[in-house]
mmCIF file of C-alpha atoms in Angstrom:
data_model
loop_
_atom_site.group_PDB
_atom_site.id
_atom_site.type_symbol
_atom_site.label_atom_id
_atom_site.label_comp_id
_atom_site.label_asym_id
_atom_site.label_seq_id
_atom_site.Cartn_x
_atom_site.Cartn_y
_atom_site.Cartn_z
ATOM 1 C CA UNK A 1 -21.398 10.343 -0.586
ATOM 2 C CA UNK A 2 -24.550 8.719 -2.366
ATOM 3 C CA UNK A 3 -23.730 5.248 -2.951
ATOM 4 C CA UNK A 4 -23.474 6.327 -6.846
ATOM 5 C CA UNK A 5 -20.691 8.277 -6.300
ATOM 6 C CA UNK A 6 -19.147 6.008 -4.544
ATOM 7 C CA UNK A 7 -19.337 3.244 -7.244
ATOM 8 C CA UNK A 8 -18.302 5.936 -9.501
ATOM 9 C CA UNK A 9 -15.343 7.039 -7.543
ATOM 10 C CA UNK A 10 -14.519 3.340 -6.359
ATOM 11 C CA UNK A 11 -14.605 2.290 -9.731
ATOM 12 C CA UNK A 12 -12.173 4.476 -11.458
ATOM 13 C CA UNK A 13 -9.728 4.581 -8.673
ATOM 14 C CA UNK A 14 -9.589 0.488 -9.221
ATOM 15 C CA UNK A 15 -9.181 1.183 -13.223
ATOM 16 C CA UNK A 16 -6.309 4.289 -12.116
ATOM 17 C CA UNK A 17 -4.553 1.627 -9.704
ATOM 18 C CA UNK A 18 -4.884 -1.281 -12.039
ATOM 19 C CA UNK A 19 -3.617 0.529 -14.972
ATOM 20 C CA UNK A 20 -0.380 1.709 -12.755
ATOM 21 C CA UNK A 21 -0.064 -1.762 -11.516
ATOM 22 C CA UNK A 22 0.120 -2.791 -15.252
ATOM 23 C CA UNK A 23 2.511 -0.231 -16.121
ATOM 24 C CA UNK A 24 4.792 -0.760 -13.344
ATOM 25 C CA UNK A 25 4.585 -4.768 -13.929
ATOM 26 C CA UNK A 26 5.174 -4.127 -17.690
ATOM 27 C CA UNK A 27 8.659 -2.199 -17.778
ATOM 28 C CA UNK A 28 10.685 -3.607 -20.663
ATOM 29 C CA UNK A 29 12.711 -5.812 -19.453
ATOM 30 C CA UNK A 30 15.670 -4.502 -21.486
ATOM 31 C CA UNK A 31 15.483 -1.489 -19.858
ATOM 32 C CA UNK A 32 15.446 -2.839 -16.899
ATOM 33 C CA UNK A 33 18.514 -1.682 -14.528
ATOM 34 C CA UNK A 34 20.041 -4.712 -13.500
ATOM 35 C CA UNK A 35 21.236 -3.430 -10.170
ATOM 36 C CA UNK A 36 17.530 -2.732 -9.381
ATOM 37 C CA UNK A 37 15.772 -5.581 -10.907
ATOM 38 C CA UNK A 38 17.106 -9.315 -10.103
ATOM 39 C CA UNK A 39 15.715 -11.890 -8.094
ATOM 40 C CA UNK A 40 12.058 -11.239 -7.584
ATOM 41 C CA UNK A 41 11.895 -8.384 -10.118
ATOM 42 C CA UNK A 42 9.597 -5.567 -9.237
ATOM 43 C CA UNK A 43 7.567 -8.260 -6.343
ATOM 44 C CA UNK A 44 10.136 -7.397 -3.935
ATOM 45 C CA UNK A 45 9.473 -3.462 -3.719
ATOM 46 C CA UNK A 46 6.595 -2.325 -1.036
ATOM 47 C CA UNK A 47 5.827 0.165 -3.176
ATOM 48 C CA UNK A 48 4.865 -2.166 -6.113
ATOM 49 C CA UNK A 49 3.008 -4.542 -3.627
ATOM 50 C CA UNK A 50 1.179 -2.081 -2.263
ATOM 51 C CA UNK A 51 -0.112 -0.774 -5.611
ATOM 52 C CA UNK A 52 -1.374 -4.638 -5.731
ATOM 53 C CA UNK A 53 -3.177 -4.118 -2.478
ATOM 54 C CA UNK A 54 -4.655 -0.917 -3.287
ATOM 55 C CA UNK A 55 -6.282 -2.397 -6.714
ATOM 56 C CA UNK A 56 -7.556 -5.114 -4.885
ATOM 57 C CA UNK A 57 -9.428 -3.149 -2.141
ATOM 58 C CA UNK A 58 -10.560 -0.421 -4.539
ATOM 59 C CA UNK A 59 -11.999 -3.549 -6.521
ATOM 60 C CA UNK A 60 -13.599 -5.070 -3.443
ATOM 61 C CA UNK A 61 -14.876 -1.636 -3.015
ATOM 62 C CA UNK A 62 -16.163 -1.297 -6.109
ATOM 63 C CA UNK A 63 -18.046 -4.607 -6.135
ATOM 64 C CA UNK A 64 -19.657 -3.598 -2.387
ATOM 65 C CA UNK A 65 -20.916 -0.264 -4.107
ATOM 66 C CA UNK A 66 -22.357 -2.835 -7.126
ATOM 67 C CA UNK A 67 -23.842 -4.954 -4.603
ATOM 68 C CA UNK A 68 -25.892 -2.521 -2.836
ATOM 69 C CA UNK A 69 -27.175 -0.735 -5.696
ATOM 70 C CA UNK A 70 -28.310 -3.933 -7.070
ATOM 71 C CA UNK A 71 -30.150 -4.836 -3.599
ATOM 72 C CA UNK A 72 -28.042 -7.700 -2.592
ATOM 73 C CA UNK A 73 -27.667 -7.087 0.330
ATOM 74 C CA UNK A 74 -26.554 -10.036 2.361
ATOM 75 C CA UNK A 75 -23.631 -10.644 -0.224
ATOM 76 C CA UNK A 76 -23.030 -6.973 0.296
ATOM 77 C CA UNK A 77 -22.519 -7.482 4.057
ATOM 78 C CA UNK A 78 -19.787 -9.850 4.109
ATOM 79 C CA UNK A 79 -17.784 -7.964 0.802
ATOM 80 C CA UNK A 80 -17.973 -4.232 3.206
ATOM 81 C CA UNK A 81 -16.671 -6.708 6.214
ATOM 82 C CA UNK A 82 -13.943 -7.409 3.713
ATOM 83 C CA UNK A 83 -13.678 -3.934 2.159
ATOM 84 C CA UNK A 84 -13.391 -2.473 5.463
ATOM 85 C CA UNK A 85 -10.462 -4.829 7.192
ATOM 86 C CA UNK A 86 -8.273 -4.337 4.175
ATOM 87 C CA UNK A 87 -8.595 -0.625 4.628
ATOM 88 C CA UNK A 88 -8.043 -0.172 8.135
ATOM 89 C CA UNK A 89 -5.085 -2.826 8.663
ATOM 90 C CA UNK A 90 -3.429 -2.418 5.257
ATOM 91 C CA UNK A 91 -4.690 -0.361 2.432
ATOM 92 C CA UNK A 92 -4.569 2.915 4.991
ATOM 93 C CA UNK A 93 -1.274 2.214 6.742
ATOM 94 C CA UNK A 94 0.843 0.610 3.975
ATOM 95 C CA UNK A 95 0.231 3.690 1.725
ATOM 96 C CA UNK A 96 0.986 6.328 4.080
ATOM 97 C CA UNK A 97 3.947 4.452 5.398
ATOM 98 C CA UNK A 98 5.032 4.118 1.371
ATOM 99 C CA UNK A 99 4.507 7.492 0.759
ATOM 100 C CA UNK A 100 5.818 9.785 3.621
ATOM 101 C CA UNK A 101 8.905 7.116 4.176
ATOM 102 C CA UNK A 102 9.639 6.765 0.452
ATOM 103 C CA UNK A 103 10.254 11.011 0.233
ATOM 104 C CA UNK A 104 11.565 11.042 3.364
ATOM 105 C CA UNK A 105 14.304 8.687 2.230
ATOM 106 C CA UNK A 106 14.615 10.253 -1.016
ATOM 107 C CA UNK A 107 15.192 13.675 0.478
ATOM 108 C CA UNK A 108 17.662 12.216 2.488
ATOM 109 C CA UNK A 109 19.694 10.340 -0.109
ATOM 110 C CA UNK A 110 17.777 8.875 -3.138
ATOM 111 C CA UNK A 111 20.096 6.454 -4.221
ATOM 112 C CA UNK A 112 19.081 4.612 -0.582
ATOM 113 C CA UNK A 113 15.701 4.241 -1.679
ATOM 114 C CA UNK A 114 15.166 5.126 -5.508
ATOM 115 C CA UNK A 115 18.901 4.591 -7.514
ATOM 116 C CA UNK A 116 18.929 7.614 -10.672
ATOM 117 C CA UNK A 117 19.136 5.236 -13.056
ATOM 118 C CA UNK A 118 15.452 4.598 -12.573
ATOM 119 C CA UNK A 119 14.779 8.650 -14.415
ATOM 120 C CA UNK A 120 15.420 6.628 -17.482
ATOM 121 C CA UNK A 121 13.213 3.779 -16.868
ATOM 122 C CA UNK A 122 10.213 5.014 -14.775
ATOM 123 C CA UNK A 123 8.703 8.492 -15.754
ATOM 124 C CA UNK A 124 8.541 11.139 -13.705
ATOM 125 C CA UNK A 125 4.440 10.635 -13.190
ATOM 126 C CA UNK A 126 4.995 6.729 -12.461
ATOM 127 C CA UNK A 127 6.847 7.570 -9.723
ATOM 128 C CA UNK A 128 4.886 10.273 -8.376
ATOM 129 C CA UNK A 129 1.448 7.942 -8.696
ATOM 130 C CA UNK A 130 3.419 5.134 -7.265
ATOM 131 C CA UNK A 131 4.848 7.292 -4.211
ATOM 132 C CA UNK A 132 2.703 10.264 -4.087
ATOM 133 C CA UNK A 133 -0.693 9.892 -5.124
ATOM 134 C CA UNK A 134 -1.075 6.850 -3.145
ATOM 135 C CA UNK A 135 -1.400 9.224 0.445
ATOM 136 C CA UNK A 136 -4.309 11.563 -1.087
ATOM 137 C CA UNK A 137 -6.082 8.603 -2.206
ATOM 138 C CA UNK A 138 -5.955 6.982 1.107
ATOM 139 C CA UNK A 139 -7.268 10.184 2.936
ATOM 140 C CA UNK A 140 -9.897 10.884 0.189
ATOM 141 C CA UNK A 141 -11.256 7.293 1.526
ATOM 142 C CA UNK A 142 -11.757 7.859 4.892
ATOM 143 C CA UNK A 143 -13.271 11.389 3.578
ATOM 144 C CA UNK A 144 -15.977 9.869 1.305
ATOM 145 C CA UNK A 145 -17.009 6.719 3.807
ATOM 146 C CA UNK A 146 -17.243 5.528 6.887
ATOM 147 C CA UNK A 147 -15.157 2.271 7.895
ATOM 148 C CA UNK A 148 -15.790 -0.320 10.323
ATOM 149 C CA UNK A 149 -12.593 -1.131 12.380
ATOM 150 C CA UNK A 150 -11.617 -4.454 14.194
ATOM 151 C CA UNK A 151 -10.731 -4.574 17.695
ATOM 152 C CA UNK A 152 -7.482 -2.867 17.956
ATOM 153 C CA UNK A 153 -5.549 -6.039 19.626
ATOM 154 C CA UNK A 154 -6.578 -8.033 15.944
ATOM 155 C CA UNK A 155 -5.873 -4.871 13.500
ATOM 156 C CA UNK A 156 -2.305 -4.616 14.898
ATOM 157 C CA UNK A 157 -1.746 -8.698 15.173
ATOM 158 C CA UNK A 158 -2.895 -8.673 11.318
ATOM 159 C CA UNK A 159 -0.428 -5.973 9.880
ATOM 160 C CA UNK A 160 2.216 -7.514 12.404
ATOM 161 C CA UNK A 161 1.703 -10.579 10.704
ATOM 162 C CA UNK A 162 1.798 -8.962 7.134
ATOM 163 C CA UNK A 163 4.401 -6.817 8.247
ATOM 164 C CA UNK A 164 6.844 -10.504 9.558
ATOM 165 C CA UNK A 165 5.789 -11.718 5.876
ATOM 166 C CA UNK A 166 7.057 -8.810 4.081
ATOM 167 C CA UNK A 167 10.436 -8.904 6.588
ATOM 168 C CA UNK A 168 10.676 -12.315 5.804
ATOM 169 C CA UNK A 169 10.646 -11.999 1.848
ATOM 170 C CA UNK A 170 13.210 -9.081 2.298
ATOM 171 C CA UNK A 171 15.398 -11.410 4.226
ATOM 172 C CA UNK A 172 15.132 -14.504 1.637
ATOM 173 C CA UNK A 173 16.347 -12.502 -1.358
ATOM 174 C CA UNK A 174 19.532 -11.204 0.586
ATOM 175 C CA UNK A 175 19.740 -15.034 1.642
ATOM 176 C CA UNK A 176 19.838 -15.945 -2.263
ATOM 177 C CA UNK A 177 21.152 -13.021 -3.993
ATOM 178 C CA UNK A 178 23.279 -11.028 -1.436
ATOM 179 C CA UNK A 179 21.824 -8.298 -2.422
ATOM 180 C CA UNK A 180 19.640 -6.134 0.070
ATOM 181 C CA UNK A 181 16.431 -5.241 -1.822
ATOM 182 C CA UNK A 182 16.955 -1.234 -1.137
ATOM 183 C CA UNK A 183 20.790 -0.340 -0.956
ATOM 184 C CA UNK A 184 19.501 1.471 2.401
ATOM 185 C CA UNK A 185 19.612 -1.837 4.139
ATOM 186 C CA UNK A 186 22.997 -2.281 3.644
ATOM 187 C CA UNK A 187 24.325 0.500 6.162
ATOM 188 C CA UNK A 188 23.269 -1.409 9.079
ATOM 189 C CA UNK A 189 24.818 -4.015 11.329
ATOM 190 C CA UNK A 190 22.086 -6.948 12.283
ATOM 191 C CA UNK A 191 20.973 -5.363 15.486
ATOM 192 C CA UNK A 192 20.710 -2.302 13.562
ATOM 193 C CA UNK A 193 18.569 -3.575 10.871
ATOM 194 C CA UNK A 194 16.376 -5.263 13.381
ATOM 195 C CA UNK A 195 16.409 -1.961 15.211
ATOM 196 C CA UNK A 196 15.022 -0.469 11.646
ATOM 197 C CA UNK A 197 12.890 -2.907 11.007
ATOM 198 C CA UNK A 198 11.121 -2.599 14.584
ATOM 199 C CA UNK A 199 11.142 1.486 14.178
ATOM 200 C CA UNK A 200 9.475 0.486 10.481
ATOM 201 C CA UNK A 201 6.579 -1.414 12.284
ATOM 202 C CA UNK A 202 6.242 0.957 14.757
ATOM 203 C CA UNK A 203 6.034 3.945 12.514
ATOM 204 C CA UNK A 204 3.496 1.698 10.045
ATOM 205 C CA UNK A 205 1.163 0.886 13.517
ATOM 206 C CA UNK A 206 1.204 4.540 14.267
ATOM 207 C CA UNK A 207 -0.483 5.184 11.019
ATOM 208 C CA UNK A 208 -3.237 2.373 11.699
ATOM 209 C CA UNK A 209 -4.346 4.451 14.797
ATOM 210 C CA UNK A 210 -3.833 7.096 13.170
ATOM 211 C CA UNK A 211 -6.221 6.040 10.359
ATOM 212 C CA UNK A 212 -8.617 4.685 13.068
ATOM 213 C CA UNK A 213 -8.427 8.084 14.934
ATOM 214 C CA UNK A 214 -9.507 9.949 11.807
ATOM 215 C CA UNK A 215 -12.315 7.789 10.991
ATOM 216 C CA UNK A 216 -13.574 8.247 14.162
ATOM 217 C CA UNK A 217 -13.524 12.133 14.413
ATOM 218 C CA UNK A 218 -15.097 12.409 10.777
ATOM 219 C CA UNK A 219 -17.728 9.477 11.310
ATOM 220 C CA UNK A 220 -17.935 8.456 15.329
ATOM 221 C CA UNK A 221 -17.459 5.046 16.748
ATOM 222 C CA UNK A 222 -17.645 2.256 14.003
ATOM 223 C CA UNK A 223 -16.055 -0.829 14.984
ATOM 224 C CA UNK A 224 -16.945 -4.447 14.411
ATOM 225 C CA UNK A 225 -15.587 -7.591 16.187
ATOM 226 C CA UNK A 226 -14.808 -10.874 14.179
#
Protein backbone atom coordinates (compact mmCIF):
# COMPACT_ATOMS: atom_id res chain seq x y z
CA UNK A 1 0.00 0.00 0.00
CA UNK A 2 1.14 3.77 -0.47
CA UNK A 3 2.06 4.98 2.81
CA UNK A 4 -1.35 7.15 2.58
CA UNK A 5 -3.35 4.35 2.71
CA UNK A 6 -1.75 3.03 5.22
CA UNK A 7 -2.17 6.08 7.57
CA UNK A 8 -5.63 6.02 6.37
CA UNK A 9 -6.29 2.44 7.10
CA UNK A 10 -4.02 2.49 10.36
CA UNK A 11 -5.82 5.30 11.51
CA UNK A 12 -9.36 4.22 11.50
CA UNK A 13 -8.68 0.74 12.60
CA UNK A 14 -7.09 2.58 15.95
CA UNK A 15 -10.46 4.87 16.12
CA UNK A 16 -12.68 1.19 15.33
CA UNK A 17 -10.53 -0.57 18.21
CA UNK A 18 -10.55 2.36 20.54
CA UNK A 19 -14.16 2.96 20.25
CA UNK A 20 -14.82 -1.00 21.07
CA UNK A 21 -12.37 -0.76 23.82
CA UNK A 22 -14.58 2.14 25.17
CA UNK A 23 -17.67 0.33 24.74
CA UNK A 24 -16.60 -2.80 26.24
CA UNK A 25 -14.90 -0.76 29.31
CA UNK A 26 -18.17 1.28 29.60
CA UNK A 27 -20.95 -1.50 30.25
CA UNK A 28 -23.29 -0.18 32.93
CA UNK A 29 -22.36 -1.43 35.76
CA UNK A 30 -25.93 -2.30 36.79
CA UNK A 31 -26.20 -4.45 34.13
CA UNK A 32 -23.42 -6.00 34.82
CA UNK A 33 -23.88 -9.95 35.54
CA UNK A 34 -22.40 -10.47 38.72
CA UNK A 35 -21.30 -14.00 38.07
CA UNK A 36 -19.23 -12.57 35.16
CA UNK A 37 -17.99 -9.36 36.47
CA UNK A 38 -16.23 -9.34 40.11
CA UNK A 39 -12.82 -8.93 41.03
CA UNK A 40 -10.95 -7.31 38.22
CA UNK A 41 -14.08 -6.51 36.18
CA UNK A 42 -13.72 -6.79 32.47
CA UNK A 43 -9.31 -6.57 32.99
CA UNK A 44 -9.34 -10.14 33.62
CA UNK A 45 -10.82 -11.37 30.12
CA UNK A 46 -8.05 -11.93 27.15
CA UNK A 47 -10.42 -10.90 24.98
CA UNK A 48 -10.84 -7.38 26.55
CA UNK A 49 -6.97 -7.10 26.97
CA UNK A 50 -6.32 -7.87 23.77
CA UNK A 51 -8.68 -5.23 22.34
CA UNK A 52 -6.19 -2.93 24.59
CA UNK A 53 -3.26 -4.31 22.70
CA UNK A 54 -4.69 -4.05 19.39
CA UNK A 55 -5.54 -0.11 19.94
CA UNK A 56 -2.25 0.41 21.07
CA UNK A 57 -0.36 -1.12 18.07
CA UNK A 58 -2.85 0.23 15.52
CA UNK A 59 -1.95 3.66 17.30
CA UNK A 60 1.78 3.05 17.15
CA UNK A 61 1.01 2.24 13.64
CA UNK A 62 -0.69 5.06 12.94
CA UNK A 63 1.89 7.46 14.36
CA UNK A 64 4.84 5.44 12.15
CA UNK A 65 2.59 6.15 8.98
CA UNK A 66 2.48 10.11 10.44
CA UNK A 67 6.06 10.04 10.89
CA UNK A 68 7.12 9.13 7.53
CA UNK A 69 4.85 11.24 5.68
CA UNK A 70 6.06 14.09 7.63
CA UNK A 71 9.88 13.12 6.80
CA UNK A 72 10.97 12.21 10.22
CA UNK A 73 12.53 9.71 9.63
CA UNK A 74 14.88 8.71 12.38
CA UNK A 75 11.89 8.98 14.95
CA UNK A 76 10.11 6.87 12.40
CA UNK A 77 12.76 4.12 12.68
CA UNK A 78 12.61 3.31 16.20
CA UNK A 79 8.33 3.70 16.34
CA UNK A 80 8.25 0.73 13.04
CA UNK A 81 10.95 -1.23 15.42
CA UNK A 82 8.17 -0.88 17.94
CA UNK A 83 5.20 -1.25 15.57
CA UNK A 84 6.65 -4.29 14.22
CA UNK A 85 7.58 -6.39 17.66
CA UNK A 86 4.10 -5.79 18.97
CA UNK A 87 2.72 -7.31 15.83
CA UNK A 88 4.69 -10.27 15.41
CA UNK A 89 4.90 -11.44 19.24
CA UNK A 90 1.47 -10.21 20.33
CA UNK A 91 -0.92 -8.24 18.28
CA UNK A 92 -0.82 -11.34 15.50
CA UNK A 93 -0.89 -14.30 17.87
CA UNK A 94 -3.10 -13.05 20.75
CA UNK A 95 -5.92 -12.25 18.23
CA UNK A 96 -5.96 -15.35 16.36
CA UNK A 97 -5.58 -17.37 19.49
CA UNK A 98 -8.80 -15.08 20.89
CA UNK A 99 -10.66 -15.60 18.00
CA UNK A 100 -10.45 -19.26 16.69
CA UNK A 101 -10.27 -20.52 20.61
CA UNK A 102 -13.09 -18.23 21.76
CA UNK A 103 -15.68 -20.04 18.85
CA UNK A 104 -14.15 -23.04 19.27
CA UNK A 105 -15.15 -23.03 22.93
CA UNK A 106 -18.37 -21.53 22.27
CA UNK A 107 -19.33 -24.21 19.78
CA UNK A 108 -18.42 -26.57 22.21
CA UNK A 109 -20.33 -25.28 25.22
CA UNK A 110 -20.77 -21.45 25.53
CA UNK A 111 -21.49 -21.19 28.97
CA UNK A 112 -17.49 -22.43 29.37
CA UNK A 113 -16.38 -19.47 27.70
CA UNK A 114 -19.25 -16.79 27.13
CA UNK A 115 -22.27 -17.46 30.07
CA UNK A 116 -26.02 -16.40 28.10
CA UNK A 117 -26.62 -13.96 30.35
CA UNK A 118 -24.10 -11.82 28.53
CA UNK A 119 -27.09 -11.64 25.17
CA UNK A 120 -28.56 -9.13 27.49
CA UNK A 121 -25.59 -7.15 28.29
CA UNK A 122 -23.23 -7.25 25.24
CA UNK A 123 -24.90 -6.96 21.71
CA UNK A 124 -24.70 -9.29 19.31
CA UNK A 125 -22.02 -6.97 17.12
CA UNK A 126 -19.83 -6.35 20.42
CA UNK A 127 -19.26 -9.71 20.59
CA UNK A 128 -18.67 -10.48 17.12
CA UNK A 129 -16.00 -7.29 16.86
CA UNK A 130 -14.58 -8.44 20.10
CA UNK A 131 -14.23 -12.25 18.94
CA UNK A 132 -14.55 -12.15 15.29
CA UNK A 133 -13.39 -9.22 13.61
CA UNK A 134 -10.28 -9.24 15.52
CA UNK A 135 -8.77 -12.44 13.05
CA UNK A 136 -9.56 -10.48 9.62
CA UNK A 137 -7.97 -7.51 10.96
CA UNK A 138 -4.89 -9.30 11.92
CA UNK A 139 -4.55 -10.99 8.41
CA UNK A 140 -5.51 -7.73 6.56
CA UNK A 141 -2.09 -6.49 8.37
CA UNK A 142 0.25 -8.76 7.24
CA UNK A 143 -1.68 -8.24 3.70
CA UNK A 144 -1.16 -4.44 3.49
CA UNK A 145 2.70 -4.38 5.02
CA UNK A 146 5.58 -5.95 5.45
CA UNK A 147 6.88 -6.70 9.16
CA UNK A 148 10.20 -7.04 10.51
CA UNK A 149 10.45 -10.12 12.87
CA UNK A 150 12.90 -10.74 15.85
CA UNK A 151 14.98 -13.68 16.09
CA UNK A 152 12.68 -16.48 16.72
CA UNK A 153 14.47 -17.63 20.19
CA UNK A 154 13.39 -13.68 21.54
CA UNK A 155 9.73 -13.58 19.79
CA UNK A 156 8.79 -16.82 21.63
CA UNK A 157 10.75 -15.82 25.12
CA UNK A 158 8.60 -12.44 24.84
CA UNK A 159 4.99 -13.94 24.42
CA UNK A 160 6.21 -16.74 26.95
CA UNK A 161 6.81 -14.08 29.23
CA UNK A 162 3.44 -12.25 28.43
CA UNK A 163 1.84 -15.41 28.23
CA UNK A 164 3.38 -16.43 32.46
CA UNK A 165 1.92 -12.75 33.18
CA UNK A 166 -1.44 -13.36 31.90
CA UNK A 167 -1.32 -17.13 33.77
CA UNK A 168 -0.29 -15.45 36.66
CA UNK A 169 -3.22 -12.78 36.86
CA UNK A 170 -5.65 -15.74 36.10
CA UNK A 171 -4.23 -17.55 39.04
CA UNK A 172 -4.37 -14.41 41.59
CA UNK A 173 -8.09 -13.80 41.12
CA UNK A 174 -8.97 -17.59 41.85
CA UNK A 175 -6.42 -17.02 44.84
CA UNK A 176 -8.76 -14.00 46.06
CA UNK A 177 -12.10 -14.68 44.79
CA UNK A 178 -12.37 -18.51 44.25
CA UNK A 179 -13.70 -17.96 41.34
CA UNK A 180 -11.93 -19.19 38.02
CA UNK A 181 -12.10 -16.25 35.57
CA UNK A 182 -13.88 -18.56 32.68
CA UNK A 183 -16.13 -21.35 34.32
CA UNK A 184 -14.03 -23.59 31.73
CA UNK A 185 -11.20 -23.64 34.18
CA UNK A 186 -13.03 -25.18 36.66
CA UNK A 187 -13.32 -28.79 35.02
CA UNK A 188 -9.78 -29.48 35.52
CA UNK A 189 -7.67 -31.02 38.25
CA UNK A 190 -4.15 -28.93 38.75
CA UNK A 191 -2.13 -31.09 36.46
CA UNK A 192 -4.88 -30.73 34.13
CA UNK A 193 -5.06 -27.07 34.12
CA UNK A 194 -1.35 -26.86 33.80
CA UNK A 195 -1.73 -29.40 31.03
CA UNK A 196 -4.29 -26.62 29.42
CA UNK A 197 -2.45 -23.97 30.09
CA UNK A 198 0.81 -25.51 28.35
CA UNK A 199 -1.53 -26.77 25.22
CA UNK A 200 -2.80 -22.80 25.40
CA UNK A 201 0.88 -21.59 24.89
CA UNK A 202 1.60 -24.01 22.55
CA UNK A 203 -1.37 -23.43 20.35
CA UNK A 204 -0.71 -19.32 20.83
CA UNK A 205 3.32 -20.03 19.63
CA UNK A 206 2.00 -21.95 16.72
CA UNK A 207 0.24 -18.89 15.55
CA UNK A 208 3.51 -16.64 15.97
CA UNK A 209 5.21 -18.92 13.31
CA UNK A 210 2.48 -19.08 11.75
CA UNK A 211 2.23 -15.27 11.43
CA UNK A 212 6.02 -15.20 10.70
CA UNK A 213 5.54 -17.90 7.95
CA UNK A 214 2.95 -15.75 6.19
CA UNK A 215 4.86 -12.66 6.24
CA UNK A 216 7.50 -14.29 4.75
CA UNK A 217 5.71 -15.96 1.72
CA UNK A 218 3.80 -12.56 0.95
CA UNK A 219 6.97 -10.24 1.56
CA UNK A 220 10.41 -12.54 1.77
CA UNK A 221 12.88 -12.54 4.55
CA UNK A 222 12.44 -9.46 6.93
CA UNK A 223 13.87 -9.96 10.20
CA UNK A 224 15.73 -7.66 12.55
CA UNK A 225 17.87 -8.55 15.63
CA UNK A 226 17.71 -6.38 18.90
Amino acid sequence: MEISTLTTYHCLAFAWYFFITYSIAHVRTEERPSEVFLYGGQWKYLTVLNLVLQTVFYGVSFLADVLRLIKKLRCAKCVISSRDLLFSVLAFPVSTFVSISFWTLYTYNRELVYPKSLDGVIPLWLNHAMHTAVLPFAVLEILAMPHRYPAKKKGVILLGFVAFLYISWVLWIYSVTGEWVYPLFALFSPAGLAAFFAGSLATVIAFYNFGEFLNRMIWGQSKFCF
